[in-house]
């Protein structure tokens, strides 16, 4: 028996679509380099497969959140780095107590405050690192005052060849903070004189060449999520849930926990084997007051009914031909027929959260990726 046959939710991850998205962005930002952000297990798609697929396509710079992710990526790339090595930057910075892992996996920390910079300078195993400058996010990074002080003290020192910052509102291009951050970043870049700089994330890439600098670092755009009104990205993940049962409900009856949705007609209800435990967020459900997300069954769209449960979703399949919505068949929760960003909007969130919340109990199936030696 296959694992897929025993799963309630199956995820098909199209490595060719992933690579196609990266190549589209690479061409858009040239002559700047296009990196790949693969934190959070490559946004839920699986770093062990997506990392090598991107490397085989020509991606040579990667960003992860924490050193453990960096080590996992380096291990995944081991068989694909015979003559050329990828640069792996750790956005969370330098964990001094895990210094040996940085050395073994050849990880470059993104340093974000003076104490961390000093700790890294004292470490005898140091090699390359990046410097994070805060230009308006107020999360990680040296303030502009700290950056000016660092420049007056002689700069960050040898081994640091990249400066980064992060845009807070690039998905809303009309916001004035975007231009302020661009100006602050350009000021910091001039002060420090480092050979490379990186400001643009997925959305920032579409803000224009003034935001590109030497390196762009797309994340969600690689995985099929919308990042900017002008962004084009092919779906990478298709989530399909098994239909467990099809039942009939009658006018006046309610569906699901809390009895939030009342049936207005005789209704065929399909029960799907997925729920919020699989990362399909509870808030995407439906009620008498507001419609929920849609699913696709054999190319026909159908609306959710009532609340999403931990392991189950109810769907109105009354308007779908009976032979198409049957136990054992599947419903697409998102993918080529159901926009993941539309589902996210119904849940009051973003596609990033849907992808990174996908449960490990979902069966993952990879297609494409012949260049990386993956399944065809």
Coordinates of C-alpha atoms in Angstrom, one line a residue, residues 28 36-37 41 65 67-68 70 100 135 151 158 178 188 198 225 245 293 299 328 339 364:
X28 CA 13.6 40.3 -14.3
X36 CA 16.3 31.8 -3.1
X37 CA 14.7 32.1 0.3
X41 CA 11.3 24.1 5.2
X65 CA 16.1 31.6 9.1
X67 CA 21.4 27.5 11.5
X68 CA 19.6 24.2 11.8
X70 CA 21.1 25.9 6.9
X100 CA 30.7 24.6 15.2
X135 CA 15.8 50.9 7.6
X151 CA 31.4 53.4 9.5
X158 CA 37.1 41.7 6.8
X178 CA 9.0 52.1 0.7
X188 CA 23.9 53.0 4.7
X198 CA 20.3 43.3 -0.9
X225 CA 2.0 33.1 -3.8
X245 CA -18.7 10.7 2.5
X293 CA -13.4 29.6 0.6
X299 CA -12.8 21.3 -12.4
X328 CA -12.6 8.1 -2.7
X339 CA -6.0 30.4 -6.0
X364 CA 4.0 15.0 -0.2

